[in-house]
mmCIF file of C-alpha atoms in Angstrom:
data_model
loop_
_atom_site.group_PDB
_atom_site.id
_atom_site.type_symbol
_atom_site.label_atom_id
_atom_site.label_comp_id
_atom_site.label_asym_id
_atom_site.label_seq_id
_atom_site.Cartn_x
_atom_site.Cartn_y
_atom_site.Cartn_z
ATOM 1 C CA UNK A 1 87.171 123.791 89.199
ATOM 2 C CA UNK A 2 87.363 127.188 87.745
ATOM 3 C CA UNK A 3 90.772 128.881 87.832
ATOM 4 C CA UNK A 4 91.895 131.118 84.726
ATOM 5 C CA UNK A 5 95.154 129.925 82.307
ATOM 6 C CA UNK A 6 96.989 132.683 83.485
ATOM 7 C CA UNK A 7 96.517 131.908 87.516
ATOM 8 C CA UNK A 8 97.169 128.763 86.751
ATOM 9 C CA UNK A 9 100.715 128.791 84.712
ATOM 10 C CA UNK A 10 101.442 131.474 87.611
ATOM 11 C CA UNK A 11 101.054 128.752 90.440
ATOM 12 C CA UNK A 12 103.065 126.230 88.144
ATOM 13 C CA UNK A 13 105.525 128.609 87.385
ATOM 14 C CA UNK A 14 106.147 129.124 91.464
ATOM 15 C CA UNK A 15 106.791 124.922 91.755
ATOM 16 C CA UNK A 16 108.771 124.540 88.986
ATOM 17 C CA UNK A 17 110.749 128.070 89.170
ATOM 18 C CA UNK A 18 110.986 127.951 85.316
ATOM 19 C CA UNK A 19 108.839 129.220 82.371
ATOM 20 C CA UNK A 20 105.899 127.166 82.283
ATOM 21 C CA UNK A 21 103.551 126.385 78.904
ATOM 22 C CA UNK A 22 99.914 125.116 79.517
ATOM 23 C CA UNK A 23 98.865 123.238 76.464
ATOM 24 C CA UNK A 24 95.859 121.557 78.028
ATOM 25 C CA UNK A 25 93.535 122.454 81.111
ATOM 26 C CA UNK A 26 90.525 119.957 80.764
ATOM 27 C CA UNK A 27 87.670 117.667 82.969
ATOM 28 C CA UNK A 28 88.631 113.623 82.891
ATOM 29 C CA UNK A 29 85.627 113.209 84.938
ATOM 30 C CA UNK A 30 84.030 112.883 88.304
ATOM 31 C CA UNK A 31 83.397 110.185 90.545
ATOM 32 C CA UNK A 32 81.218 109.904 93.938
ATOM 33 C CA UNK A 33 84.161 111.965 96.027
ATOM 34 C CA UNK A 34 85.242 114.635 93.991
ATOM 35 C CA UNK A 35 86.755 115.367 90.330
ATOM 36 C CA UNK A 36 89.594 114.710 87.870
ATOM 37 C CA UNK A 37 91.479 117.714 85.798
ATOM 38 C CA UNK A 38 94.141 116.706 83.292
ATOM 39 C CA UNK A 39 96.581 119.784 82.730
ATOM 40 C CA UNK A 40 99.247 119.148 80.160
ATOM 41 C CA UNK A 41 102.200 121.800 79.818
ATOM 42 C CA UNK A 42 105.643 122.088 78.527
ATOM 43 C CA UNK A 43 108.722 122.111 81.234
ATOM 44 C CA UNK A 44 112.404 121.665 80.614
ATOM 45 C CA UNK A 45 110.864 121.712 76.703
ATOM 46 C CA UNK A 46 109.595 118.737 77.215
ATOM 47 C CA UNK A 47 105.708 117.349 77.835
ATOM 48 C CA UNK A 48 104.608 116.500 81.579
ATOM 49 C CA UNK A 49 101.024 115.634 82.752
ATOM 50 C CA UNK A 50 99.738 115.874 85.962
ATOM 51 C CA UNK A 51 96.360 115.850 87.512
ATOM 52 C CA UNK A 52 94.285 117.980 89.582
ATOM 53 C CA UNK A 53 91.752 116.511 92.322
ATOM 54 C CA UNK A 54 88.839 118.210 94.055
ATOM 55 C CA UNK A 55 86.793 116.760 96.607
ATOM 56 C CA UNK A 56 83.041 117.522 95.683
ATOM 57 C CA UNK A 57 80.726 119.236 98.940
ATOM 58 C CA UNK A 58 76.347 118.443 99.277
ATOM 59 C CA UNK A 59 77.042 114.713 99.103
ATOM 60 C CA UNK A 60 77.994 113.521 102.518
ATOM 61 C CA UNK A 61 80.704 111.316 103.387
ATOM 62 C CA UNK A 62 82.380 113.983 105.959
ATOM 63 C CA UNK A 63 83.201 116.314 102.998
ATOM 64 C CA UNK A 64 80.382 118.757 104.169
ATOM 65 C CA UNK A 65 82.830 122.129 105.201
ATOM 66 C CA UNK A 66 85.949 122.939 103.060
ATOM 67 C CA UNK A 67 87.763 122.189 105.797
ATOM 68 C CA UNK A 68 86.943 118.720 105.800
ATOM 69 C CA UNK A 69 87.790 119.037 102.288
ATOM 70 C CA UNK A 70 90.966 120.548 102.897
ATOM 71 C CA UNK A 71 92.198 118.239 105.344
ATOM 72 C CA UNK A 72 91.680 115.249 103.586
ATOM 73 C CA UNK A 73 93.767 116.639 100.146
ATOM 74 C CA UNK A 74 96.368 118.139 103.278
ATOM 75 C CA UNK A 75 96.760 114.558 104.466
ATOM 76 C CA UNK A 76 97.125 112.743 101.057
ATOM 77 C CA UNK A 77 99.922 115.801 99.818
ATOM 78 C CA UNK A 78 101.467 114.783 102.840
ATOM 79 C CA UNK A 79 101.703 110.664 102.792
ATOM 80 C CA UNK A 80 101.273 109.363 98.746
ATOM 81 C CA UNK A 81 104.558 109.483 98.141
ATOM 82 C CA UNK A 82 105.536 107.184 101.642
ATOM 83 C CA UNK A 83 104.320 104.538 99.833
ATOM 84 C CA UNK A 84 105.722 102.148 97.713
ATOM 85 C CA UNK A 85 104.101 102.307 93.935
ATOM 86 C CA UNK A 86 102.102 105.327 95.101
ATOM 87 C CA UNK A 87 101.579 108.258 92.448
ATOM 88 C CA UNK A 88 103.158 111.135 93.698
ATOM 89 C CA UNK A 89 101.812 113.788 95.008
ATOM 90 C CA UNK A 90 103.383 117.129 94.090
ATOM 91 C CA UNK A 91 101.348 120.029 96.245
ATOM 92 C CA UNK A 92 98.053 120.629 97.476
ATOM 93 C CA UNK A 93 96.826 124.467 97.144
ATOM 94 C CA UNK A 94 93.409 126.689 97.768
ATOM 95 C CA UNK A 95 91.367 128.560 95.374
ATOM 96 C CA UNK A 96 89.273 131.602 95.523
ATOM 97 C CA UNK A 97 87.151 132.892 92.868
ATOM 98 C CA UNK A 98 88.846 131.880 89.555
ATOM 99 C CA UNK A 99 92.562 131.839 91.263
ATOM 100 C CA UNK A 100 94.837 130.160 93.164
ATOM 101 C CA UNK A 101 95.452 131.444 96.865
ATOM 102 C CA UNK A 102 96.997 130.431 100.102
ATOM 103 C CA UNK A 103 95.028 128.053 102.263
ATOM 104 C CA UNK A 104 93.533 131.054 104.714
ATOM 105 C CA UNK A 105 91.687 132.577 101.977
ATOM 106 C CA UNK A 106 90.436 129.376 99.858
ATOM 107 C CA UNK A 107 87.161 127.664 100.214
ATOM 108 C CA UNK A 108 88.264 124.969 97.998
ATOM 109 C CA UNK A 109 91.113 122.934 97.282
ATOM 110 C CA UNK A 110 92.834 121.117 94.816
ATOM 111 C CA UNK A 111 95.872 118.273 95.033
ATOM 112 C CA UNK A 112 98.332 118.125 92.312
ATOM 113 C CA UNK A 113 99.766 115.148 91.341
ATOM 114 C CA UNK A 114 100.850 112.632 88.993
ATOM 115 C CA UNK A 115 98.890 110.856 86.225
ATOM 116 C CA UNK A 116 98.361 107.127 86.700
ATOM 117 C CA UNK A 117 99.004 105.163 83.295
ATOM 118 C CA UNK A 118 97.423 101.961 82.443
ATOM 119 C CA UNK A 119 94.248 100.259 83.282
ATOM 120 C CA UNK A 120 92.687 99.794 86.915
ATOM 121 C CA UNK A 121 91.794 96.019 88.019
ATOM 122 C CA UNK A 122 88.005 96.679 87.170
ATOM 123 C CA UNK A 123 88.833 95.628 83.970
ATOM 124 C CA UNK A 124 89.948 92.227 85.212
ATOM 125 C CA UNK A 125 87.197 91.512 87.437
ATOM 126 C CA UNK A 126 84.617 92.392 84.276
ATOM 127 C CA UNK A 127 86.733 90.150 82.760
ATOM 128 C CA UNK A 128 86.466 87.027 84.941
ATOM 129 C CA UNK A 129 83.004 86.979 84.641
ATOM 130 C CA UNK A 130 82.987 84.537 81.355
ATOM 131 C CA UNK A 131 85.811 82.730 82.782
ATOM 132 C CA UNK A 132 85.432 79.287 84.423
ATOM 133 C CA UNK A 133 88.888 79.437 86.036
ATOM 134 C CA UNK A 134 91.898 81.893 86.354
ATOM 135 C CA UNK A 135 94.330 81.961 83.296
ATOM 136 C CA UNK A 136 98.387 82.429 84.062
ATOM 137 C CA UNK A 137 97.847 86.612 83.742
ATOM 138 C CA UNK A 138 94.783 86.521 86.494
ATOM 139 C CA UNK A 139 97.132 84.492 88.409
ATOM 140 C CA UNK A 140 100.186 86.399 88.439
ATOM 141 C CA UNK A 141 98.815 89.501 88.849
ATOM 142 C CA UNK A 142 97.284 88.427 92.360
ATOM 143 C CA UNK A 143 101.068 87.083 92.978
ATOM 144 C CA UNK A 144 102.170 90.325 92.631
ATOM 145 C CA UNK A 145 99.734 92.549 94.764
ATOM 146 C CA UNK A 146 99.554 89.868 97.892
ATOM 147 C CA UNK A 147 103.381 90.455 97.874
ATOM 148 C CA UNK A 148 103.117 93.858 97.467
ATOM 149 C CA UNK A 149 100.615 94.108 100.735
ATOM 150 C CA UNK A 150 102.891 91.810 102.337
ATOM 151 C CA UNK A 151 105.663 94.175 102.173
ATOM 152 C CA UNK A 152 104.117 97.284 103.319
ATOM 153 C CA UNK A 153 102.490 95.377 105.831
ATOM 154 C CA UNK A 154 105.505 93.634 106.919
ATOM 155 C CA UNK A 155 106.176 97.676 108.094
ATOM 156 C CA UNK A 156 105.255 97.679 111.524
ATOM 157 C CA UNK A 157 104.014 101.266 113.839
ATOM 158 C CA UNK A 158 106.791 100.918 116.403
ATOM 159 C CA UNK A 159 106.767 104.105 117.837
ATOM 160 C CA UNK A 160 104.766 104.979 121.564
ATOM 161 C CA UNK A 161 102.080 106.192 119.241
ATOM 162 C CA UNK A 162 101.000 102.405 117.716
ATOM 163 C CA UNK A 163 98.046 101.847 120.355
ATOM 164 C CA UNK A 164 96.301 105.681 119.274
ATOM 165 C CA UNK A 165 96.789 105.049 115.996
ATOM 166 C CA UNK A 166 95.155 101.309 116.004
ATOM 167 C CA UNK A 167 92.404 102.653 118.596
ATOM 168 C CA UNK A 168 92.193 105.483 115.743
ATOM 169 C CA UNK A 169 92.089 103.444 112.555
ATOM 170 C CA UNK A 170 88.915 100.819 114.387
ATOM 171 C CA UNK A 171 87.022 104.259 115.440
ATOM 172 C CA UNK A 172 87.363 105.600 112.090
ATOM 173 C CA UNK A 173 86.125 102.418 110.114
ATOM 174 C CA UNK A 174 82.999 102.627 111.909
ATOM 175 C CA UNK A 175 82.678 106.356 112.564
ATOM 176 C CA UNK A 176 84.532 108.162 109.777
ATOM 177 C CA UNK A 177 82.223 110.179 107.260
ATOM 178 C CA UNK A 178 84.035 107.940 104.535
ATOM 179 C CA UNK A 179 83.821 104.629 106.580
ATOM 180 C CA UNK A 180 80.763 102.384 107.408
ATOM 181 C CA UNK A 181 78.354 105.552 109.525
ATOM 182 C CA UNK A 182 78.918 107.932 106.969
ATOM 183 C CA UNK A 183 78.518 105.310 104.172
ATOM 184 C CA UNK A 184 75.431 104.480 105.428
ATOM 185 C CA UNK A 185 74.207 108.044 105.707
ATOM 186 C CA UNK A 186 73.859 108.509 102.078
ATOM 187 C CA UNK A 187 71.317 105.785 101.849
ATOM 188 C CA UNK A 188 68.500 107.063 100.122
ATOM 189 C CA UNK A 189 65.301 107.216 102.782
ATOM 190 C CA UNK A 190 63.101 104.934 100.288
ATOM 191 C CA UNK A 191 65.665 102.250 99.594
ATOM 192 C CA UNK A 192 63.368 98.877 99.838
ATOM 193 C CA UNK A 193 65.905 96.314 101.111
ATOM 194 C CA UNK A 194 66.980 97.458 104.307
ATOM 195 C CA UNK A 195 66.110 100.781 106.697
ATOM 196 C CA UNK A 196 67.582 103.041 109.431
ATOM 197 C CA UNK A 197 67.284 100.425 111.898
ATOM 198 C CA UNK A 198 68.746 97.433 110.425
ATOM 199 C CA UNK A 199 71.926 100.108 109.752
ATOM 200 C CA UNK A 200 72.009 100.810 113.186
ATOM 201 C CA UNK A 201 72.129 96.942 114.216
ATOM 202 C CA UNK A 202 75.359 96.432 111.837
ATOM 203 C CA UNK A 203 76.640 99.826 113.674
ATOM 204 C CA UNK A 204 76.536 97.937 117.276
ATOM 205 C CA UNK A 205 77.734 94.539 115.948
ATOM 206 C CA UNK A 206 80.784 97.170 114.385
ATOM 207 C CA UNK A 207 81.480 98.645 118.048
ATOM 208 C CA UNK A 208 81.296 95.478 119.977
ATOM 209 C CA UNK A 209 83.770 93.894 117.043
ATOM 210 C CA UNK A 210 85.564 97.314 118.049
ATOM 211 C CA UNK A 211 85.649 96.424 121.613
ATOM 212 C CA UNK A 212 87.581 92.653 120.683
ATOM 213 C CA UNK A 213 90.127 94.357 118.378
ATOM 214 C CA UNK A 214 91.299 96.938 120.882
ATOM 215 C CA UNK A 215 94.164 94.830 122.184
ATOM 216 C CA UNK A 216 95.429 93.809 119.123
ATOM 217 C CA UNK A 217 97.268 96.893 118.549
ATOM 218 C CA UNK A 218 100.195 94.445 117.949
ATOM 219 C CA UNK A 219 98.850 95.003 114.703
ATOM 220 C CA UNK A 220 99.502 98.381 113.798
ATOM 221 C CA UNK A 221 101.471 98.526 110.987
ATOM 222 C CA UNK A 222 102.024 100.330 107.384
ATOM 223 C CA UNK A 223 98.567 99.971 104.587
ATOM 224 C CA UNK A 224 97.364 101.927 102.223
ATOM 225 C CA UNK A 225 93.548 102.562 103.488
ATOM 226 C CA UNK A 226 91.544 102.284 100.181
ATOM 227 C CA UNK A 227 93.007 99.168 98.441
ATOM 228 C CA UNK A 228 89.939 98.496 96.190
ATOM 229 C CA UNK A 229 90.037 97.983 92.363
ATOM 230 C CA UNK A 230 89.875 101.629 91.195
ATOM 231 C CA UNK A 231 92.611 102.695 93.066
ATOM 232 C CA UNK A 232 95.032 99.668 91.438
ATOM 233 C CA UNK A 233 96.191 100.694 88.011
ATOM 234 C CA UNK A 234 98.079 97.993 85.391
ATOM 235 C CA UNK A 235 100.806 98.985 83.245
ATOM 236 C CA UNK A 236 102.639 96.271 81.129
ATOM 237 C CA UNK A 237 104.069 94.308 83.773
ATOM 238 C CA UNK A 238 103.880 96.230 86.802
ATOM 239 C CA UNK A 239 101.311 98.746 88.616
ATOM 240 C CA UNK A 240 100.429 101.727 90.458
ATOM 241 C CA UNK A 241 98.421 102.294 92.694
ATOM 242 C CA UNK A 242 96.323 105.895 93.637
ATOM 243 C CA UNK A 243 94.316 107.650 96.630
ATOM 244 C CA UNK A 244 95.502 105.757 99.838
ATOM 245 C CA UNK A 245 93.448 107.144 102.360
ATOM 246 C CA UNK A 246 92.257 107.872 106.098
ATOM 247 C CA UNK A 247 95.654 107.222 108.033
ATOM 248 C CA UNK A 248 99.208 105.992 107.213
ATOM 249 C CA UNK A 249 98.777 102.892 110.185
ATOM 250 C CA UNK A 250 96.447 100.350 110.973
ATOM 251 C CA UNK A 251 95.642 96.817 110.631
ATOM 252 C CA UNK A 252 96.306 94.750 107.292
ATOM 253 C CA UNK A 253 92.844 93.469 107.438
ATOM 254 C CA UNK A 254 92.142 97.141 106.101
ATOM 255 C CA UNK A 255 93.589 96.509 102.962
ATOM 256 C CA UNK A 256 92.948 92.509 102.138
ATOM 257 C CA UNK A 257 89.170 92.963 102.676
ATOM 258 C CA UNK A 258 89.302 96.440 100.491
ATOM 259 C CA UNK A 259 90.580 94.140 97.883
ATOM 260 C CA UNK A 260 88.776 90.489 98.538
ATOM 261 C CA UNK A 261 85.605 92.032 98.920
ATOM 262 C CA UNK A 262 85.812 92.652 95.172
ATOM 263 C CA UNK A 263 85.816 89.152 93.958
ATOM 264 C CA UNK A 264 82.606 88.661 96.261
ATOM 265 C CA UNK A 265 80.846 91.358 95.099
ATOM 266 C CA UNK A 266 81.497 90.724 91.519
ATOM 267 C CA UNK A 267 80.315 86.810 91.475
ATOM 268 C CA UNK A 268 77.135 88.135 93.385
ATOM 269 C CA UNK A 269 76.377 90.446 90.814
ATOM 270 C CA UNK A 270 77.422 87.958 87.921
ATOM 271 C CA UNK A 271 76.476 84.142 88.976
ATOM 272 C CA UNK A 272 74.840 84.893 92.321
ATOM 273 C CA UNK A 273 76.827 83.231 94.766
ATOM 274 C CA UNK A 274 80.591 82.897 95.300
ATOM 275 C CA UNK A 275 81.647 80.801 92.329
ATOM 276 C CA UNK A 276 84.072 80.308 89.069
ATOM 277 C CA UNK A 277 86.565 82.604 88.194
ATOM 278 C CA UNK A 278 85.943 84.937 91.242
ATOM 279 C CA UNK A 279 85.922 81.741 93.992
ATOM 280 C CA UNK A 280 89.680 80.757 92.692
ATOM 281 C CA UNK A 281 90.931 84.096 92.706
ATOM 282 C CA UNK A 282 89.773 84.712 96.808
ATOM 283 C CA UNK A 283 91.034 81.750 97.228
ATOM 284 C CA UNK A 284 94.371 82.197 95.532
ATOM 285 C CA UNK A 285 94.172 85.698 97.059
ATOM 286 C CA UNK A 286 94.415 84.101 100.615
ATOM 287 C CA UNK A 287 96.557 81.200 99.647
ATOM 288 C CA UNK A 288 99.420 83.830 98.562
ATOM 289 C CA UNK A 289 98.699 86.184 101.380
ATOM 290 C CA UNK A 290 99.101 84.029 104.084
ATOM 291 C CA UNK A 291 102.158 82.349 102.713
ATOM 292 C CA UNK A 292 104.040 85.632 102.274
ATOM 293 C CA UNK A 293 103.197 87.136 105.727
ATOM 294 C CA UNK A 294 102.250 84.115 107.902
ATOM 295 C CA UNK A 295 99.310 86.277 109.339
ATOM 296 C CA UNK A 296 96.822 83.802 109.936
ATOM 297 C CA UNK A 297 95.014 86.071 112.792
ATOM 298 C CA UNK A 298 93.894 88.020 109.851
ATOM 299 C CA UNK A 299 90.852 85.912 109.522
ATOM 300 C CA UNK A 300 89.631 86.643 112.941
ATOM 301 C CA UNK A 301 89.979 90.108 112.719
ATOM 302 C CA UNK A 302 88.737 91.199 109.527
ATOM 303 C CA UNK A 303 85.038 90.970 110.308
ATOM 304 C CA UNK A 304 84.419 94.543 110.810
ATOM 305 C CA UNK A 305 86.935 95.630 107.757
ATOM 306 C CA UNK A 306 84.700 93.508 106.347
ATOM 307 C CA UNK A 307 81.091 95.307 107.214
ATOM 308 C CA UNK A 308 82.729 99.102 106.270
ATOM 309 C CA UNK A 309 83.120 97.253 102.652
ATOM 310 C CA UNK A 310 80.195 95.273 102.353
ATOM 311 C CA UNK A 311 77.503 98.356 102.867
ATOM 312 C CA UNK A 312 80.023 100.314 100.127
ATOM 313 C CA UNK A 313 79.199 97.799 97.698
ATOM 314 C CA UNK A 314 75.878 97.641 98.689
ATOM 315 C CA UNK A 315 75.619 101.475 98.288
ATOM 316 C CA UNK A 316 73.121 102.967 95.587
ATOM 317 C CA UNK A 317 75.084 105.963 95.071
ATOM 318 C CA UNK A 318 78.741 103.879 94.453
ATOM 319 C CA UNK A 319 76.616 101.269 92.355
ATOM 320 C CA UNK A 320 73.570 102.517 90.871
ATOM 321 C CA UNK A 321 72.819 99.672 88.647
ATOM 322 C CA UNK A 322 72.622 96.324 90.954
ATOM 323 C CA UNK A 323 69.710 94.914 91.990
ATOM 324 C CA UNK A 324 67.393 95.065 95.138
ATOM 325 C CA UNK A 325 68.492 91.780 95.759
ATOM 326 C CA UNK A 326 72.276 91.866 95.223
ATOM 327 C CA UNK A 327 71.928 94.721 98.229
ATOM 328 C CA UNK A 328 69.963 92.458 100.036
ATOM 329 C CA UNK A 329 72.531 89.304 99.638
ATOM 330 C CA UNK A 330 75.583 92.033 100.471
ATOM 331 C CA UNK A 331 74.006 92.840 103.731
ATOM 332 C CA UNK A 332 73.206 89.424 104.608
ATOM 333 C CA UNK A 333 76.992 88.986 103.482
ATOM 334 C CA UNK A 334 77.792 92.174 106.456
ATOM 335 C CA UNK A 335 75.392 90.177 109.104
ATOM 336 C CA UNK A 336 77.257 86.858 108.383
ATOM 337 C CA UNK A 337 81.308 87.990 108.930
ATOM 338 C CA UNK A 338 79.980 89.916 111.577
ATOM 339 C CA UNK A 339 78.195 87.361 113.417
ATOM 340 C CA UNK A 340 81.175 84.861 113.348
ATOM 341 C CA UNK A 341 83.829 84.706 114.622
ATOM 342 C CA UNK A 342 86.595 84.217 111.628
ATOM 343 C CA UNK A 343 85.635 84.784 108.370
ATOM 344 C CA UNK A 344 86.052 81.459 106.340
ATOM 345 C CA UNK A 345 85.820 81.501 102.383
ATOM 346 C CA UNK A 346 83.809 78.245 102.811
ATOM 347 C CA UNK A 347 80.970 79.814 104.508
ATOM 348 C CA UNK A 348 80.593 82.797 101.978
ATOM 349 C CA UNK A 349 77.670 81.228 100.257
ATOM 350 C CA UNK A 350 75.840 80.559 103.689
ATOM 351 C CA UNK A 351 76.563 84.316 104.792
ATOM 352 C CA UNK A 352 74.566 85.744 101.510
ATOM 353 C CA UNK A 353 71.620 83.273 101.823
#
């Protein structure tokens, strides 16, 4: 992102109406989607931080035209700060050349917001890896996001609209350029453990699990759409959380297999199998889920969440450095929830075989 000091303490000067210092304007990196910039400035004489994210273009993933681009960082200006814990978002503009601009002229975009503090819950799952059971912090920290995602979950879609939106949020998991098609379109052609045609088979299996989720628009009700370990940051005794994504409604499953597929993932790529540290902590995942919301039809409808998040992690562009066979177990994993009919922690092990 290339914008000059002075556009930039210009554009802050608008949102703030005040005087407006830039001390720093600097990269904190990039990931798969897009880029970080830290700018640090002076306001009300004191020092704020906020951060600037772009979405990156050439890679796929539905971010091909800027306005794919822009309507993504439209959407997320318009629904972080709905949710509880959320950063907060604080504007979402255009640039053009090396300055800011309205939207009509810009073929890029950028969305402002606030800096997440602490450390994200990849740290804990790196952690668990040498563990042979949870301690009392492990513990308490999955206390504390299964009630979170019970309480925004316990916010149900009642208005006329709750039946498009489910239909909406099942489409999109399978045929969003972020969700399980578009995932799989960045597969590299020579990638050894799978090809174009086993994709497509997990693709039907995903639209006929479409087809027994449609009346279940019961459902519909309040997530956050990306709940996965980068996007959960740890701060003393609390947390934030960044980037909810692809719709304000849909089903909880979203959410719980964003996050549970995590603990899989990592045992595969650290003992193997579902084991240890990571077994007790799905399980205690589940345990504290289902006693908080009661939603026991969770496990029969989670299968497909399941397959959008299984060929992420399987993904050589999200995880570069597993193994042909960790892939190959993960997509066994995707044929296994798909092929049954509830997903049950007991079976995991069979599924990656």
């Amino acid at each position: 992102m290339k914008i000059k000091k002075k556009y930039l303490v210009d554009y802050l000067e608008k949102i703030y109406n005040e005087k407006i210092n830039v001390l720093k304007f600097e990269p904190l990196g990039s990931g798969c989607h897009g880029s970080g910039f830290l700018i640090e400035f002076l306001h009300n004489s004191k020092k704020e931080r906020l951060v600037a994210k772009t979405l990156k273009s050439g890679i796929g993933l539905g971010h091909d035209h800027f306005s794919d681009r822009c309507q993504v960082l439209m959407w997320a200006n318009d629904t972080f700060n709905n949710l509880p814990k959320h950063v907060k978002a604080v504007d979402v503009a255009g640039i053009s050349g090396d300055g800011i601009t309205s939207i009509g002229k810009a073929r890029e975009f950028f969305l402002l917001m606030e800096e997440a503090k602490g450390v994200d819950y990849s740290y804990d799952l790196r952690e668990m890896k040498n563990k042979s059971s949870l301690d009392s912090e492990d513990i308490e920290k999955i206390k504390k996001l299964t009630k979170y995602l019970a309480g925004i979950h316990s916010v149900k879609c009642t208005s006329e609209d709750a039946k498009i939106l489910y239909f909406r949020k099942l489409r999109d998991t399978i045929g969003h350029g972020e969700c399980l098609m578009g995932v799989l379109d960045t597969y590299p052609d020579d990638i050894k453990f799978t090809d174009y045609f086993e994709m497509a088979e997990i693709e039907k299996k995903c639209c006929d699990w479409m087809a027994k989720l449609k009346h279940k628009y019961h459902r519909c009700c309040q997530i956050h759409g990306d709940f996965h370990r980068g996007n959960i940051w740890f701060s003393d005794d609390d947390f934030t959380v960044l980037d909810r994504s692809r719709g304000e409604y849909g089903d909880a499953a979203d959410d719980v297999t964003a996050f549970t597929i995590n603990y899989i993932f990592s045992s595969i790529i650290h003992h193997g199998k579902l084991k240890g540290a990571y077994e007790e902590a799905l399980r205690l995942f589940y345990e504290y889920y289902l006693k908080f919301t009661g939603d026991y039809e969770i496990m029969s409808v989670s299968a497909l969440f399941y397959a959008f998040r299984g060929v992420v992690v399987a993904n050589p562009m999200f995880y570069p450095d597993i193994t042909e066979k960790q892939r190959r177990m993960l997509f066994n994993l995707v044929h296994g929830i798909l092929d049954a009919d509830e997903f049950k922690i007991d079976e995991v092990n069979d599924y990656v075989k």
